[in-house]
Amino acid sequence: MRRALSFGNSPPLAVPLRFFINVPVFAALAGALLLWAGPQAMASRWTPYTLALTHLLTLGVLASAMAGALMQILPVATGVSVLAPRLTSALVHALLTLGTLALAGGFLLARPLLFALALCALAAAFAWLLAACLGGFWRYRRAAAKEAAEVLSAVRLALAALFATVALGGLLAAGFAWPLPLPMALLTDMHAAWGLLGWVGLLVVGMAYQVIPIFQVTELYPRLATRWLAPLVFILLAVWTAAALPRPGGGLAPGRAAAALILAAYAAFASVTFYLLWTRKRPKADATTLFWRTAMASLAGCAPVWLAQIATGSDYSVTLGALFIAGFAWSAVNGMLYKIIPFLLWYHTQKDLAIALRIVPKVKDIIPDHIAARQFRAHLAALLLLAAASLWPGPFTHAAAAAFAFSAAWLGWNMAGAIRLYLRVRKEIALALVRS
């Protein structure tokens, strides 16, 4: 598998950065909503507050981060660029932001018009993103790095899962906007499965194949994992979907077997990743390493919680959501931002300079690791409180919400500081070049 990155293929800084800026903003907004809603938002997966909160996280935070990662990491790691990156970035970002806010508002206010607006905006955003990615795969099919085949395979499957997620979500939004006779509970389960276990999970897996060995200085993932994990999860999701459809004489066993195998596959990925991080060539763990370890522990924790739900008949869906969305995906995104943002700002500061200038900061000085590590501790406290709130909403929800919002705001502050440093250094470089 490829370890070298082709930074000359990087898009303009604004292309991924606008998506990355969305991440702490929507995370803090989700924390504020949880603080306002209180224990009701953690009591059930079906309350309007829970649905609004979930989509602020999955769309505003995770989809934004993943759209930015696709536009930045795909060309650098694989040689494949999305079509018209400047236009695609601007339009998808605007539509995704509008659609996320409209959807959250629709859940909170129960306004069909907001669901209709969300349907139009989000369908357009993801249709454009998918078309730009698929067009890029076709245009750059001969330029794609053969060493990145496993990354591209996981990304393609993640995009196919995104298509299923958007189609199912569109049906659900239409069901909220207009009185249509749709099986809303079944569609919701399928939408969540393809969105979380397909789109989010497979894209994180594909990105991990590249960023973990490079940024964490680990050994490569085993070829067995990189070749077969993503296709296996995708096939099992299709099997689970077919088993979930109502049919005469249909039982729960096939669907549960497929679900168990999916969780086992992700638990295996978590175990391998945790082992790679534990045996990395740099013995001292930096902040991003701690975020990734937390992400893998949370992902591995989903399997026993699901098994407990099956064994006891209790509903632990809120706990599963907290572990997967906040513990796994949000932790991985938070950690990756501490590597991606400083490097991007450093790269775009010095890439056009004919000579090295001392005023250009080192990558490690743009967001110092000790600052990121402090935010990690706040993040970990928020996750522990959130897990407790999913089991005992009354005593823990407000504390979890405050900690979550605080951690997200801290990430935003650190990112803002890095961007301010970038702008100041660019100004100093321009003045230095004029004087010379």
mmCIF file of C-alpha atoms in Angstrom, residues 188-361:
data_model
loop_
_atom_site.group_PDB
_atom_site.id
_atom_site.type_symbol
_atom_site.label_atom_id
_atom_site.label_comp_id
_atom_site.label_asym_id
_atom_site.label_seq_id
_atom_site.Cartn_x
_atom_site.Cartn_y
_atom_site.Cartn_z
ATOM 1 C CA THR A 188 -35.019 4.830 9.729
ATOM 2 C CA ASP A 189 -33.171 1.656 10.714
ATOM 3 C CA MET A 190 -31.899 1.187 7.158
ATOM 4 C CA HIS A 191 -30.942 4.854 6.844
ATOM 5 C CA ALA A 192 -28.974 4.691 10.096
ATOM 6 C CA ALA A 193 -27.261 1.418 9.167
ATOM 7 C CA TRP A 194 -26.120 2.559 5.726
ATOM 8 C CA GLY A 195 -25.191 6.010 7.006
ATOM 9 C CA LEU A 196 -23.177 4.940 10.050
ATOM 10 C CA LEU A 197 -21.896 1.435 9.292
ATOM 11 C CA GLY A 198 -21.591 2.131 5.565
ATOM 12 C CA TRP A 199 -20.784 5.735 4.683
ATOM 13 C CA VAL A 200 -19.139 6.885 7.924
ATOM 14 C CA GLY A 201 -17.501 3.623 8.950
ATOM 15 C CA LEU A 202 -16.103 2.664 5.552
ATOM 16 C CA LEU A 203 -14.757 6.139 4.841
ATOM 17 C CA VAL A 204 -12.983 6.276 8.205
ATOM 18 C CA VAL A 205 -11.569 2.816 7.463
ATOM 19 C CA GLY A 206 -10.346 3.896 4.028
ATOM 20 C CA MET A 207 -8.780 7.089 5.357
ATOM 21 C CA ALA A 208 -7.170 5.174 8.231
ATOM 22 C CA TYR A 209 -5.386 2.881 5.780
ATOM 23 C CA GLN A 210 -3.493 5.958 4.581
ATOM 24 C CA VAL A 211 -3.274 8.407 7.490
ATOM 25 C CA ILE A 212 -2.493 5.989 10.339
ATOM 26 C CA PRO A 213 0.770 4.628 8.857
ATOM 27 C CA ILE A 214 1.898 8.075 7.658
ATOM 28 C CA PHE A 215 0.920 10.454 10.456
ATOM 29 C CA GLN A 216 1.193 7.956 13.311
ATOM 30 C CA VAL A 217 4.382 6.303 11.985
ATOM 31 C CA THR A 218 3.023 2.766 12.288
ATOM 32 C CA GLU A 219 3.440 -0.378 10.255
ATOM 33 C CA LEU A 220 1.072 -0.835 7.334
ATOM 34 C CA TYR A 221 -2.305 -2.482 7.852
ATOM 35 C CA PRO A 222 -2.292 -6.218 7.059
ATOM 36 C CA ARG A 223 -3.158 -6.853 3.426
ATOM 37 C CA LEU A 224 -5.956 -9.211 4.468
ATOM 38 C CA ALA A 225 -7.680 -6.307 6.227
ATOM 39 C CA THR A 226 -7.145 -3.689 3.528
ATOM 40 C CA ARG A 227 -8.316 -6.000 0.775
ATOM 41 C CA TRP A 228 -11.355 -7.648 2.329
ATOM 42 C CA LEU A 229 -12.707 -5.626 5.267
ATOM 43 C CA ALA A 230 -14.577 -2.910 3.348
ATOM 44 C CA PRO A 231 -16.125 -5.266 0.739
ATOM 45 C CA LEU A 232 -17.166 -7.676 3.500
ATOM 46 C CA VAL A 233 -18.905 -4.936 5.503
ATOM 47 C CA PHE A 234 -20.674 -3.669 2.382
ATOM 48 C CA ILE A 235 -21.907 -7.150 1.415
ATOM 49 C CA LEU A 236 -23.080 -7.830 4.964
ATOM 50 C CA LEU A 237 -24.986 -4.539 4.988
ATOM 51 C CA ALA A 238 -26.749 -5.615 1.797
ATOM 52 C CA VAL A 239 -27.577 -8.979 3.392
ATOM 53 C CA TRP A 240 -28.875 -7.258 6.534
ATOM 54 C CA THR A 241 -31.033 -4.932 4.404
ATOM 55 C CA ALA A 242 -32.546 -7.828 2.483
ATOM 56 C CA ALA A 243 -33.240 -9.675 5.739
ATOM 57 C CA ALA A 244 -34.905 -6.593 7.244
ATOM 58 C CA LEU A 245 -37.456 -6.318 4.434
ATOM 59 C CA PRO A 246 -40.887 -7.713 5.389
ATOM 60 C CA ARG A 247 -41.545 -11.094 3.815
ATOM 61 C CA PRO A 248 -43.699 -14.142 4.594
ATOM 62 C CA GLY A 249 -42.052 -16.436 7.120
ATOM 63 C CA GLY A 250 -39.115 -14.096 7.624
ATOM 64 C CA GLY A 251 -37.334 -14.381 10.954
ATOM 65 C CA LEU A 252 -34.821 -12.307 12.892
ATOM 66 C CA ALA A 253 -31.933 -14.779 12.653
ATOM 67 C CA PRO A 254 -30.478 -13.795 9.217
ATOM 68 C CA GLY A 255 -30.508 -10.084 10.029
ATOM 69 C CA ARG A 256 -28.989 -10.597 13.455
ATOM 70 C CA ALA A 257 -26.305 -12.859 12.015
ATOM 71 C CA ALA A 258 -25.376 -10.219 9.427
ATOM 72 C CA ALA A 259 -25.363 -7.492 12.087
ATOM 73 C CA ALA A 260 -23.161 -9.593 14.362
ATOM 74 C CA LEU A 261 -20.677 -10.176 11.540
ATOM 75 C CA ILE A 262 -20.582 -6.443 10.725
ATOM 76 C CA LEU A 263 -19.821 -5.616 14.341
ATOM 77 C CA ALA A 264 -17.195 -8.371 14.421
ATOM 78 C CA ALA A 265 -15.553 -6.898 11.310
ATOM 79 C CA TYR A 266 -15.414 -3.436 12.863
ATOM 80 C CA ALA A 267 -14.152 -4.878 16.144
ATOM 81 C CA ALA A 268 -11.367 -6.599 14.202
ATOM 82 C CA PHE A 269 -10.495 -3.295 12.502
ATOM 83 C CA ALA A 270 -10.438 -1.568 15.886
ATOM 84 C CA SER A 271 -8.173 -4.263 17.334
ATOM 85 C CA VAL A 272 -5.707 -4.091 14.434
ATOM 86 C CA THR A 273 -5.634 -0.287 14.533
ATOM 87 C CA PHE A 274 -5.156 -0.251 18.296
ATOM 88 C CA TYR A 275 -2.272 -2.712 17.938
ATOM 89 C CA LEU A 276 -0.631 -0.565 15.240
ATOM 90 C CA LEU A 277 -0.972 2.526 17.417
ATOM 91 C CA TRP A 278 0.368 0.710 20.470
ATOM 92 C CA THR A 279 3.449 -0.557 18.599
ATOM 93 C CA ARG A 280 4.129 2.660 16.653
ATOM 94 C CA LYS A 281 7.723 3.675 16.041
ATOM 95 C CA ARG A 282 7.371 6.780 18.194
ATOM 96 C CA PRO A 283 6.824 5.488 21.736
ATOM 97 C CA LYS A 284 5.371 8.726 23.121
ATOM 98 C CA ALA A 285 1.706 9.107 22.192
ATOM 99 C CA ASP A 286 0.759 12.514 20.809
ATOM 100 C CA ALA A 287 -2.730 13.998 21.033
ATOM 101 C CA THR A 288 -3.876 12.494 17.740
ATOM 102 C CA THR A 289 -2.752 9.053 18.892
ATOM 103 C CA LEU A 290 -4.897 9.459 22.002
ATOM 104 C CA PHE A 291 -7.908 10.468 19.897
ATOM 105 C CA TRP A 292 -7.457 7.439 17.642
ATOM 106 C CA ARG A 293 -7.081 5.069 20.595
ATOM 107 C CA THR A 294 -10.286 6.477 22.054
ATOM 108 C CA ALA A 295 -12.022 6.056 18.702
ATOM 109 C CA MET A 296 -10.973 2.413 18.460
ATOM 110 C CA ALA A 297 -11.959 1.651 22.056
ATOM 111 C CA SER A 298 -15.394 3.159 21.400
ATOM 112 C CA LEU A 299 -15.810 1.206 18.163
ATOM 113 C CA ALA A 300 -14.849 -2.047 19.858
ATOM 114 C CA GLY A 301 -17.280 -1.237 22.673
ATOM 115 C CA CYS A 302 -20.252 -1.246 20.299
ATOM 116 C CA ALA A 303 -20.217 -5.044 19.957
ATOM 117 C CA PRO A 304 -20.732 -5.947 23.654
ATOM 118 C CA VAL A 305 -23.402 -3.252 24.017
ATOM 119 C CA TRP A 306 -25.298 -4.672 21.027
ATOM 120 C CA LEU A 307 -24.952 -8.204 22.400
ATOM 121 C CA ALA A 308 -26.282 -7.017 25.768
ATOM 122 C CA GLN A 309 -29.244 -5.454 23.969
ATOM 123 C CA ILE A 310 -30.025 -8.747 22.208
ATOM 124 C CA ALA A 311 -29.511 -10.844 25.344
ATOM 125 C CA THR A 312 -31.591 -8.705 27.705
ATOM 126 C CA GLY A 313 -34.186 -7.270 25.327
ATOM 127 C CA SER A 314 -33.335 -3.780 26.584
ATOM 128 C CA ASP A 315 -33.012 -0.788 24.266
ATOM 129 C CA TYR A 316 -29.425 0.478 24.212
ATOM 130 C CA SER A 317 -29.739 2.266 20.871
ATOM 131 C CA VAL A 318 -28.876 5.658 22.395
ATOM 132 C CA THR A 319 -25.748 4.176 23.982
ATOM 133 C CA LEU A 320 -24.772 2.583 20.665
ATOM 134 C CA GLY A 321 -25.268 5.914 18.923
ATOM 135 C CA ALA A 322 -23.158 7.718 21.506
ATOM 136 C CA LEU A 323 -20.357 5.160 21.170
ATOM 137 C CA PHE A 324 -20.327 5.071 17.371
ATOM 138 C CA ILE A 325 -21.071 8.697 16.471
ATOM 139 C CA ALA A 326 -19.357 10.571 19.292
ATOM 140 C CA GLY A 327 -16.909 7.990 20.612
ATOM 141 C CA PHE A 328 -15.683 6.506 17.336
ATOM 142 C CA ALA A 329 -16.344 8.850 14.426
ATOM 143 C CA TRP A 330 -16.121 12.205 16.221
ATOM 144 C CA SER A 331 -12.952 11.172 18.067
ATOM 145 C CA ALA A 332 -11.293 10.093 14.812
ATOM 146 C CA VAL A 333 -12.293 13.348 13.090
ATOM 147 C CA ASN A 334 -11.138 15.484 16.020
ATOM 148 C CA GLY A 335 -7.776 13.731 16.058
ATOM 149 C CA MET A 336 -7.289 13.930 12.288
ATOM 150 C CA LEU A 337 -7.952 17.664 12.292
ATOM 151 C CA TYR A 338 -4.942 18.173 14.563
ATOM 152 C CA LYS A 339 -2.759 16.641 11.846
ATOM 153 C CA ILE A 340 -4.517 17.917 8.727
ATOM 154 C CA ILE A 341 -5.108 21.571 9.666
ATOM 155 C CA PRO A 342 -1.523 22.417 10.743
ATOM 156 C CA PHE A 343 -0.020 20.624 7.767
ATOM 157 C CA LEU A 344 -2.343 22.299 5.259
ATOM 158 C CA LEU A 345 -1.673 25.749 6.694
ATOM 159 C CA TRP A 346 2.087 25.134 6.700
ATOM 160 C CA TYR A 347 2.038 23.733 3.164
ATOM 161 C CA HIS A 348 0.053 26.617 1.705
ATOM 162 C CA THR A 349 2.250 29.115 3.547
ATOM 163 C CA GLN A 350 5.523 27.972 2.012
ATOM 164 C CA LYS A 351 4.645 26.130 -1.219
ATOM 165 C CA ASP A 352 5.213 29.132 -3.510
ATOM 166 C CA LEU A 353 8.349 30.440 -1.800
ATOM 167 C CA ALA A 354 11.563 30.273 -3.802
ATOM 168 C CA ILE A 355 13.638 30.250 -0.612
ATOM 169 C CA ALA A 356 12.973 29.195 2.967
ATOM 170 C CA LEU A 357 11.990 31.998 5.325
ATOM 171 C CA ARG A 358 12.462 31.858 9.084
ATOM 172 C CA ILE A 359 9.076 33.466 9.681
ATOM 173 C CA VAL A 360 7.321 30.337 8.380
ATOM 174 C CA PRO A 361 6.397 28.303 11.489
#
